[in-house]
Coordinates of C-alpha atoms in Angstrom, one line a residue:
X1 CA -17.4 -5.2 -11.5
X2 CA -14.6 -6.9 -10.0
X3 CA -12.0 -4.2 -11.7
X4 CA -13.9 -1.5 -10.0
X5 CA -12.0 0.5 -7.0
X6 CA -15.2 0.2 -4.8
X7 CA -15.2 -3.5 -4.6
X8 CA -11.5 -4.2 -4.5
X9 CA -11.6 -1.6 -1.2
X10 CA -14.5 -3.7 0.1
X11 CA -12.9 -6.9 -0.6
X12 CA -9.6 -5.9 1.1
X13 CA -11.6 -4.3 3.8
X14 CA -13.8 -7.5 4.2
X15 CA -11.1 -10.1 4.5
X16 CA -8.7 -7.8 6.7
X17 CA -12.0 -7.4 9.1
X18 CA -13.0 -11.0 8.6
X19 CA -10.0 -12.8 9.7
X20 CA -10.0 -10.0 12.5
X21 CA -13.3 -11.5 13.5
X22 CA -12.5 -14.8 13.2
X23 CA -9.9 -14.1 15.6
X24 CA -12.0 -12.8 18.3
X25 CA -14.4 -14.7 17.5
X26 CA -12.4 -18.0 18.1
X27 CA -11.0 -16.9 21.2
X28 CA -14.7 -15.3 22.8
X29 CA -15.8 -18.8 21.4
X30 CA -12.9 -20.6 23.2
X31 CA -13.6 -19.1 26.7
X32 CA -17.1 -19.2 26.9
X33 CA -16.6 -23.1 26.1
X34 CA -14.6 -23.8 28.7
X35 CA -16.5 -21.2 31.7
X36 CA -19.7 -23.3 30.4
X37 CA -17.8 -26.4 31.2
X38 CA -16.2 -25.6 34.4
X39 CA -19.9 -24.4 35.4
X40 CA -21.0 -27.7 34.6
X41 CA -18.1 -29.7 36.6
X42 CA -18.0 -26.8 39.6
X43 CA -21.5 -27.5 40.1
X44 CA -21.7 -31.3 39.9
X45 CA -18.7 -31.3 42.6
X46 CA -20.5 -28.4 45.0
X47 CA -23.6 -31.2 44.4
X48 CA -21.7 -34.1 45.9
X49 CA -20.0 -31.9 48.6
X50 CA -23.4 -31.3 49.8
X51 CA -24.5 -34.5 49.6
X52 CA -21.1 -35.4 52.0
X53 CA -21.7 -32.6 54.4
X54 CA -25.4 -34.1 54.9
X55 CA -23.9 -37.3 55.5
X56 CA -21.6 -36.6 57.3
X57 CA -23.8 -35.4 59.7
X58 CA -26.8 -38.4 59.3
X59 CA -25.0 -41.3 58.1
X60 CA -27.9 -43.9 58.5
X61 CA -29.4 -45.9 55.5
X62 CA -32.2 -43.7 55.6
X63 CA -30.0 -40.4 54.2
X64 CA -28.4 -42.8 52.1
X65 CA -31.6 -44.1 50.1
X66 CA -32.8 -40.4 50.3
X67 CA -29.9 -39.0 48.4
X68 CA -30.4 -41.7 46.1
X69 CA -33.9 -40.3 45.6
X70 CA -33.3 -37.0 45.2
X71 CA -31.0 -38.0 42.2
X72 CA -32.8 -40.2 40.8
X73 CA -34.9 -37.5 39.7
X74 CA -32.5 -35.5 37.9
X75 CA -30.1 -35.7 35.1
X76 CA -27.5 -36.6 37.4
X77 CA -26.4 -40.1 38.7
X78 CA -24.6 -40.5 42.8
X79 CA -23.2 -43.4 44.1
X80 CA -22.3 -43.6 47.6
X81 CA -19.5 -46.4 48.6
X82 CA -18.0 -47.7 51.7
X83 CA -15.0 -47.4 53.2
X84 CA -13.6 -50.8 50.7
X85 CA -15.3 -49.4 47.6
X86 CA -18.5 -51.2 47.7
X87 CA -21.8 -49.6 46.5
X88 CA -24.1 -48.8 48.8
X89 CA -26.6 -46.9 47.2
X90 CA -26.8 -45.7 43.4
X91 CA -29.4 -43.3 41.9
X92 CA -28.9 -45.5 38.8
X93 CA -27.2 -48.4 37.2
X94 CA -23.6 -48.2 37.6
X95 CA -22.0 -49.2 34.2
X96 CA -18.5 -50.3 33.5
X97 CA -16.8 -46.9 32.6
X98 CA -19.0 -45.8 36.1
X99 CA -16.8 -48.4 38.2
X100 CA -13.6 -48.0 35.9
X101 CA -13.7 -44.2 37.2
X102 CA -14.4 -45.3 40.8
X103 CA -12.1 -47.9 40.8
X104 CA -9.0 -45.5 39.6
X105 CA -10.1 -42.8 43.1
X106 CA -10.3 -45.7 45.1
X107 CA -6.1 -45.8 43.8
X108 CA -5.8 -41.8 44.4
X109 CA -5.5 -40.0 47.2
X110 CA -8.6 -37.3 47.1
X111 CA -8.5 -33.8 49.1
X112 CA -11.3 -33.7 51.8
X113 CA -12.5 -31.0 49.8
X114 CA -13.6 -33.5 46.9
X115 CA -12.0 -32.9 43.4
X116 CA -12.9 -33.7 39.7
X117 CA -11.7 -37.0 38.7
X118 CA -12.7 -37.7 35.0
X119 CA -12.8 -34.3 32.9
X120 CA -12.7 -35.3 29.7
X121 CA -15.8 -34.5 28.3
X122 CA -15.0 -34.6 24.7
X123 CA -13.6 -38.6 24.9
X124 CA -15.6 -40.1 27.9
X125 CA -19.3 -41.1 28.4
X126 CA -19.1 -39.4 32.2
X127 CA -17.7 -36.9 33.5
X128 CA -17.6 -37.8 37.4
X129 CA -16.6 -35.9 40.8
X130 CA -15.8 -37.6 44.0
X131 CA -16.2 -36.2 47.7
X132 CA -14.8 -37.7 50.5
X133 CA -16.7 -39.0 53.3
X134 CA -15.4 -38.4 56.7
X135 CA -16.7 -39.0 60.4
X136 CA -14.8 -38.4 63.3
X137 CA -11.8 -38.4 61.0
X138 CA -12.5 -41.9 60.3
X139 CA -13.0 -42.6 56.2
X140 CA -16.2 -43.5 55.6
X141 CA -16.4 -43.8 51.7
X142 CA -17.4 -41.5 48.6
X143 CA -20.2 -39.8 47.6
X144 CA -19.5 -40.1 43.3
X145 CA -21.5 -37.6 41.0
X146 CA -22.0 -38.3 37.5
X147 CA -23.3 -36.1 34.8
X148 CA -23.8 -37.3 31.1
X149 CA -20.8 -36.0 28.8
X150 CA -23.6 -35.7 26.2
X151 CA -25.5 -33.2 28.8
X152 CA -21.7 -30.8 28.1
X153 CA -22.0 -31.7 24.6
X154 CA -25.2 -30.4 24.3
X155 CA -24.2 -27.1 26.3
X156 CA -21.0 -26.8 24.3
X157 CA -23.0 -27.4 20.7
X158 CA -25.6 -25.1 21.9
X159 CA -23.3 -22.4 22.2
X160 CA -21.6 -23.1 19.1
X161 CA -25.1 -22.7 17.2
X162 CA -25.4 -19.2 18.7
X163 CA -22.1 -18.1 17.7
X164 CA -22.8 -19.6 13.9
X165 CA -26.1 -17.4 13.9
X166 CA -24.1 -13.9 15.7
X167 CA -21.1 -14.6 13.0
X168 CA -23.6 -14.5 10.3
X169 CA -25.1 -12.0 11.6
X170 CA -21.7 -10.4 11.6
X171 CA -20.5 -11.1 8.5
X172 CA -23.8 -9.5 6.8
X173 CA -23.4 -6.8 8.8
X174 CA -19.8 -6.6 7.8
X175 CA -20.7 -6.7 4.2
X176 CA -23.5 -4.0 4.3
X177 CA -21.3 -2.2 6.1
X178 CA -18.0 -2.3 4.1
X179 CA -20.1 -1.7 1.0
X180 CA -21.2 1.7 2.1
X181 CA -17.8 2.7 3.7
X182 CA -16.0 1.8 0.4
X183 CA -18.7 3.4 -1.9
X184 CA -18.2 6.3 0.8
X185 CA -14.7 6.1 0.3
X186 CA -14.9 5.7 -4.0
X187 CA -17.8 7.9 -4.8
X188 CA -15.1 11.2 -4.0
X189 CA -12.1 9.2 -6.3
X190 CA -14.9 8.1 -9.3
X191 CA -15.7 11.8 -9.3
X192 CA -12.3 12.8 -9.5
X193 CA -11.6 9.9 -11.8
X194 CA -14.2 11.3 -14.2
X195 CA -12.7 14.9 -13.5
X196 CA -9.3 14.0 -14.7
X197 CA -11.0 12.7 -18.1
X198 CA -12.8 15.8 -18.8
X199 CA -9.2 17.6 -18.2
X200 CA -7.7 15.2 -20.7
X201 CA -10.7 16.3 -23.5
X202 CA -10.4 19.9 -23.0
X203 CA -12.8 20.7 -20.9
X204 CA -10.8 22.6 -17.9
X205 CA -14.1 23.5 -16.1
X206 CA -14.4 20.9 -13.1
X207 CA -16.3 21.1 -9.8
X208 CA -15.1 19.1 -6.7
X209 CA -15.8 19.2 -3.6
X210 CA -13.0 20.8 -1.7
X211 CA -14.1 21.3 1.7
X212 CA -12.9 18.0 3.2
X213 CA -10.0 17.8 5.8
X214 CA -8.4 14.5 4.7
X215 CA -6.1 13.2 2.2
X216 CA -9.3 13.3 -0.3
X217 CA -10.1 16.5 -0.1
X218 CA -6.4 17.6 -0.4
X219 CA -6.6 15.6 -3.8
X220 CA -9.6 17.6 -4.8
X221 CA -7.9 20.4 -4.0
X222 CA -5.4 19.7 -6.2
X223 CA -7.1 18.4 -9.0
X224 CA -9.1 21.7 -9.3
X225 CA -6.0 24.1 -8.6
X226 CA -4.9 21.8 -11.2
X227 CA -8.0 22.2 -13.6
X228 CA -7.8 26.2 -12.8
X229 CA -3.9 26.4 -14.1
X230 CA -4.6 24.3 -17.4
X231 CA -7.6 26.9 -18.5
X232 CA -5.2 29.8 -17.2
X233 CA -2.4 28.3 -19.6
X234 CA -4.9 27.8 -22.2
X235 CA -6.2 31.2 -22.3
X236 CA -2.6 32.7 -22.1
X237 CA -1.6 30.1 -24.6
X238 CA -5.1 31.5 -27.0
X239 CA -3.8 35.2 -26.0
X240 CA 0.4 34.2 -26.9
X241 CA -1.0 32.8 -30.0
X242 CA -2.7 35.7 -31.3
X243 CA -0.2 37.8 -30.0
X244 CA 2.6 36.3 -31.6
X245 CA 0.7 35.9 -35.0
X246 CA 0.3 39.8 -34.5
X247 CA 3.4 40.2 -33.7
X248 CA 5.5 38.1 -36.6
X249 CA 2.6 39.2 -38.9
X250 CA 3.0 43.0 -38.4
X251 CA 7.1 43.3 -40.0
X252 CA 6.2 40.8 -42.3
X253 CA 3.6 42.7 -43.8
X254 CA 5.9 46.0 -43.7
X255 CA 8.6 43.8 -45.4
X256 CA 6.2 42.6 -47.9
X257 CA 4.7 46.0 -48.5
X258 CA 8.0 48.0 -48.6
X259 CA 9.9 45.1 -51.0
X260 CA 6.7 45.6 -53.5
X261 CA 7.0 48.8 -54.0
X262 CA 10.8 48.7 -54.3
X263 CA 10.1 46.3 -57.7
X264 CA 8.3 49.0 -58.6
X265 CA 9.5 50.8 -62.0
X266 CA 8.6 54.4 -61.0
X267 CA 10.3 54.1 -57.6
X268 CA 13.0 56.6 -56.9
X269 CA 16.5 55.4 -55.6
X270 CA 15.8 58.2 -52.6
X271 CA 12.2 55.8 -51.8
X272 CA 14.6 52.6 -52.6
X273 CA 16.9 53.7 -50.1
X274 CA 14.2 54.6 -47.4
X275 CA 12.0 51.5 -47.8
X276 CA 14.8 49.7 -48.0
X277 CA 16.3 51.0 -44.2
X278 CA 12.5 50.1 -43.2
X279 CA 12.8 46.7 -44.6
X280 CA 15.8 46.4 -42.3
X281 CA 14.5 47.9 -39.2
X282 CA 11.6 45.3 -39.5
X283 CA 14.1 42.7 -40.1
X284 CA 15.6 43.5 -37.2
X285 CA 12.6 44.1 -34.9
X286 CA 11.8 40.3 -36.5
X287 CA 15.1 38.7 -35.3
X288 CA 15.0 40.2 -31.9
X289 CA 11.4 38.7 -31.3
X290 CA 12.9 35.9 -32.5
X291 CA 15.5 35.4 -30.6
X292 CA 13.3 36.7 -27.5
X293 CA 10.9 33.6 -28.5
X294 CA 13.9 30.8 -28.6
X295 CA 15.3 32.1 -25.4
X296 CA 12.2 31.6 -23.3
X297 CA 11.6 28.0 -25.6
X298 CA 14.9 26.9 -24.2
X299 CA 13.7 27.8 -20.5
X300 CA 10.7 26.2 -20.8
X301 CA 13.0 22.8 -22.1
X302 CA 15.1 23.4 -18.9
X303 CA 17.9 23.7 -21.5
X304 CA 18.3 27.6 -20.4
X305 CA 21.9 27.4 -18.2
X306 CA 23.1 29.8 -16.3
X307 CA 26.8 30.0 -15.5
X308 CA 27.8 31.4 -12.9
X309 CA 30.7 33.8 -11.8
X310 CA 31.8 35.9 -8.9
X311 CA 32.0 39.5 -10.5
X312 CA 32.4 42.6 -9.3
X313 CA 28.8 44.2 -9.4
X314 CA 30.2 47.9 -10.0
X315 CA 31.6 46.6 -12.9
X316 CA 28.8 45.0 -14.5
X317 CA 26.2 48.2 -14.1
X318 CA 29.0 50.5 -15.1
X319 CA 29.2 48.6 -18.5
X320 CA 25.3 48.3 -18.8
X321 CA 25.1 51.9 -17.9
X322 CA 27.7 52.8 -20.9
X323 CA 25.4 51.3 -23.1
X324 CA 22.0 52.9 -22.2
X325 CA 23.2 56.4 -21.5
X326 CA 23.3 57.0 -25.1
X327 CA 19.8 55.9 -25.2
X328 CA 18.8 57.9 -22.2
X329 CA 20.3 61.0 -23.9
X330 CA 18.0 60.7 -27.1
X331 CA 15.2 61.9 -24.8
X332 CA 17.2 63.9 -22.5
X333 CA 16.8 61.0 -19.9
X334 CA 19.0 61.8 -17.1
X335 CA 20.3 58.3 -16.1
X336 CA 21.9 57.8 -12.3
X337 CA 23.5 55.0 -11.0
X338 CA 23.8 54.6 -7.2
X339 CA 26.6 51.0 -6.6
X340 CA 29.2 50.3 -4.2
X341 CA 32.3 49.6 -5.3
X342 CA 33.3 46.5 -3.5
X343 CA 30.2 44.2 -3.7
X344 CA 30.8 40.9 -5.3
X345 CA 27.7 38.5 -6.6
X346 CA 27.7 35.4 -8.0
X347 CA 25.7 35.8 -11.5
X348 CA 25.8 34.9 -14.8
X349 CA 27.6 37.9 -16.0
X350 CA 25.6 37.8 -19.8
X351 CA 22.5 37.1 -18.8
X352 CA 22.2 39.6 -15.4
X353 CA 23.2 42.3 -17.9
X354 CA 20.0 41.3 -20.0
X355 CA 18.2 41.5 -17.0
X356 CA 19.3 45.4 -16.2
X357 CA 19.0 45.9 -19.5
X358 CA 15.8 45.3 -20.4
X359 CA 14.0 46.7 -17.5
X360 CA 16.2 49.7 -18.0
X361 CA 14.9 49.6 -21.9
X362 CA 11.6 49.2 -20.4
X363 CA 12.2 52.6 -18.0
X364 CA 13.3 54.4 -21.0
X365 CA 9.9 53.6 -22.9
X366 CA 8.0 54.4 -19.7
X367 CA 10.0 58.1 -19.2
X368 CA 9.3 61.3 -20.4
X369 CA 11.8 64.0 -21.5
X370 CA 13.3 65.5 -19.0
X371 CA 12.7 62.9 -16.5
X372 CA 14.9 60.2 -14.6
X373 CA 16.1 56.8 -14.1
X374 CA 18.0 55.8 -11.4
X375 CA 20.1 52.2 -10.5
X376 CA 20.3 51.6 -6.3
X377 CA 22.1 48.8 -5.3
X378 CA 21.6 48.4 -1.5
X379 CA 22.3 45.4 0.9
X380 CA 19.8 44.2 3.8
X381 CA 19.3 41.5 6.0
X382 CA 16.3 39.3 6.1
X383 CA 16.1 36.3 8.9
X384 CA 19.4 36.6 9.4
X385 CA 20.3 36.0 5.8
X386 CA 22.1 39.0 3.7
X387 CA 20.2 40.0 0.3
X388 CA 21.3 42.1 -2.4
X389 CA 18.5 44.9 -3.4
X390 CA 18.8 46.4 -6.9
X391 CA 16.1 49.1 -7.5
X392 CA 15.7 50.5 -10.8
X393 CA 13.1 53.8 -11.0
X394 CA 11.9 55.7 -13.3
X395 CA 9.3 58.9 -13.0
X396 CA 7.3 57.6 -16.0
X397 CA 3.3 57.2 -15.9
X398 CA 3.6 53.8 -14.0
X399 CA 0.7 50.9 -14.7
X400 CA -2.6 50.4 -12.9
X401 CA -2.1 48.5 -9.9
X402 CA -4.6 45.9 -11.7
X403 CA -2.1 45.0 -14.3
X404 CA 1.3 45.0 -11.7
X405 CA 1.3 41.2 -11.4
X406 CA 0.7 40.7 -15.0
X407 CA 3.4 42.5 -16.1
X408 CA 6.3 39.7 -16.2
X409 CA 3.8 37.4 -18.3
X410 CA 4.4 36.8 -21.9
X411 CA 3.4 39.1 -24.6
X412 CA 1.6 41.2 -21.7
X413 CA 1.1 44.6 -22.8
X414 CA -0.7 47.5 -20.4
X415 CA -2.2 49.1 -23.0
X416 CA -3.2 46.6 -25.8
X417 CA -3.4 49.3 -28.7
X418 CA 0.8 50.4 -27.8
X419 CA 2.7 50.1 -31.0
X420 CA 6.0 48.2 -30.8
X421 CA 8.0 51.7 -31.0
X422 CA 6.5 52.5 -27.8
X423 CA 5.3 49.0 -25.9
X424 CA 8.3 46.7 -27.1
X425 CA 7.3 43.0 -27.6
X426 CA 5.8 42.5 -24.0
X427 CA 8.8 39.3 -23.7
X428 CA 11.3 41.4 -22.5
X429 CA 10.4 41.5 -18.8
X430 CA 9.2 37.6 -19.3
X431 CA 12.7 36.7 -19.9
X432 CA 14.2 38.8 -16.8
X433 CA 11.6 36.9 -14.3
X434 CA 12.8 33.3 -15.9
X435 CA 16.7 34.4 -15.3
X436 CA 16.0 35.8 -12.0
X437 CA 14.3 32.7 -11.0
X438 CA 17.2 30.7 -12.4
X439 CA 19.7 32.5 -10.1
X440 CA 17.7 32.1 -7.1
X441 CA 16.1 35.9 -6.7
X442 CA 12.8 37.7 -7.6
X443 CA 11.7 39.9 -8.9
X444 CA 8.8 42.4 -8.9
X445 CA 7.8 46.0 -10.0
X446 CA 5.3 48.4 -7.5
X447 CA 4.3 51.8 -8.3
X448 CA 5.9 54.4 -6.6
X449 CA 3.9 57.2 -4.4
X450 CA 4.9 60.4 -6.4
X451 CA 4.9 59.3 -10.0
X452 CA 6.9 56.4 -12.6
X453 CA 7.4 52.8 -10.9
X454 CA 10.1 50.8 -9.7
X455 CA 11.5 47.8 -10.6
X456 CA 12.9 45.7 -7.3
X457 CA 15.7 42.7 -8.1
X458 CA 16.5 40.6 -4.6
X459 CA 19.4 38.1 -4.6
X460 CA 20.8 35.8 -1.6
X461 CA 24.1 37.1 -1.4
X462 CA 26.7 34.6 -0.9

């Protein structure tokens, strides 16, 4: 329980809110205290300023024993003095600490307006109040008020009772509360928590729920964008697998074939010599899958570099063109080529002309007799930044548009039943999309509105 995520939120959330609490709580506490108190003392000193006004007015011994009535009856104790400090009437026994505080305002000079003169509630028996008695501007004496310092106490304790009942009150509250909020705030990250371990068994199928705005939702988001990819990868890895096995399986089994029948005693060196340039064929066709496979393992290890140089771009496609047009002739491909001559691109010289020549290999699979391929290099200007277009065409059949933006995966073949004479290995165009990416460009392939498709290569130039 106490490893779980829902009660270490709570518990971080309780004590960050309790000592928050506290705070207020303490300082509400604090100020109530003291307005309670000054109440208290305010109203004990407008009680003896009354009781001076009155006598002011009627001093006689008759006002003087009737003030001394009235308080007798109440929690408060007056004593009235002369002019020397001698009692004239009390409401109630005067003890020592009484005449100890009367004795220290007889000493002090005390406004007209009578003052406070013991205050310490917390460390005396009294607190006490004296008002001035003055007729015809001659001093008369003091009217004292007394009030019990257990009477504050009691006020003061009181209110300290409520606020122990309200902060528990709180506190429960608190807790109820917290404990929702945080199972509010964990039930979302247990879910996704239990997500993540069906991921790690396999099971790429998860169901979040993605409609939140906040930082959890953008996690769920992520998690099943994340769940989606790994059963994408693992049905393109299911499909590379048994594509590959096809693949490596079909020249083995015409190399295995052939070689059998070449131990054959009845074989004739004419069949020797024609098995044996189809054992080679295969052998070749093997390697270059090979080969294709080890390139794209070393870009998937980040272990694929590409070096790059400032060439001269005519150059470059008029050696890759010197090479194709002999293939192009074969089936009476007419092959144009459409460069300026002083355009200079920072490429890996080797691998851009694996690029061109594989989709160009993969336009003279797509083309007809008689029809054409044509290389445009063109420049334009994108957001202020210059690109280099290269646009390879061909007048072929094209793809369906449902299969365009499968066509740089691995192994992908439009039509499933192609033979290898006719579809390649489907890793050709694979590897052009990794090297573009490595040099910064992209690359993608649209049918075009007449017939064939075209191939489109845009680079940053520098």
């Amino acid at each position: 329980m106490f490893t779980k995520l829902s009660f270490k939120i709570g518990l971080l959330f309780f004590t960050f809110i309790l000592l928050i609490e506290t705070l207020l709580f303490f300082i509400l506490y604090t100020n109530l205290a003291n307005d309670r108190v000054n109440e208290v003392m305010d109203s004990l000193l407008s009680r003896g300023n009354t009781h001076r006004d009155v006598l002011e007015d009627y001093y006689n011994q008759t006002t003087l024993e009737h003030v001394g009535i009235m308080e007798s009856a109440s929690e408060f104790i007056v004593v009235i003095t002369d002019e020397n400090g001698d009692i004239i009437v009390a409401s109630n026994p005067v003890t020592k600490e009484m005449k100890r505080v009367m004795e220290r305002a007889n000493r002090e000079e005390i406004p007209q307006d009578g003052a406070i003169i013991e205050e310490e509630w917390r460390k005396t028996e009294y607190i006490a109040t004296d008002s001035p008695i003055t007729i015809n501007h001659k001093h008369k004496g003091h009217v004292f008020m007394f009030a019990h310092s257990n009477d504050v106490k009691k006020i003061v304790d009181h209110l300290s009772d409520q606020f122990i009942i309200i902060g528990l009150i709180t506190i429960g509250l608190t807790i109820i509360t917290i404990f929702i909020l945080s199972r509010f705030i964990a039930l979302p990250l247990i879910k996704m928590k239990e997500a993540t371990e069906q991921l790690s068994k396999g099971r790429h199928t998860v169901t979040l729920r993605t409609d939140r705005e906040d930082e959890l939702g953008e996690l769920a988001n992520s998690i099943t964008k994340l769940s989606n990819d790994l059963e994408q990868m693992k049905n393109e890895r299911n499909e590379f697998l048994a594509s590959i096995s096809h693949e490596l399986r079909t020249p083995l089994t015409y190399i295995k074939g052939y070689a059998d029948i070449i131990n054959r005693s009845n074989t004739s060196e004419a069949e020797i010599k024609e098995y044996t340039t189809i054992i080679y064929e295969e052998a070749e066709q093997l390697t270059s899958l090979i080969n294709s496979l080890f390139e794209l393992a070393k870009m998937d290890q980040n272990s694929f570099v590409i070096h790059r140089e400032d060439v001269v771009l005519y150059d470059l496609i008029q050696s890759v063109a010197s090479r194709m047009r002999p293939l192009f002739a074969e089936k009476n491909i007419k092959f144009t080529v459409d460069c300026p001559k002083n355009v200079i691109v920072s490429v890996d010289p080797h691998r851009f002309q694996q690029v061109l020549m594989n989709i160009l290999d993969n336009a003279k699979k797509n083309s007809f007799e008689d029809d054409q391929v044509t290389l445009e290099v063109k420049t334009s200007k994108d957001h202020l930044v210059d690109h280099l277009v290269i646009i390879i065409s061909d007048e072929g059949e094209g793809v369906p548009e449902a299969d365009l933006p499968y066509l740089f995966n691995r192994l992908y073949r439009v039509e499933k039943s192609r033979s290898r004479e006719s579809g390649g290995t489907g890793l050709g165009l694979a590897i052009v999309k990794e090297i573009i990416d490595r040099h910064g460009g992209t690359v993608k392939a649209i049918n075009n509105q007449g017939k064939g498709m075209s191939f489109i290569i845009t680079l940053e130039k520098e």
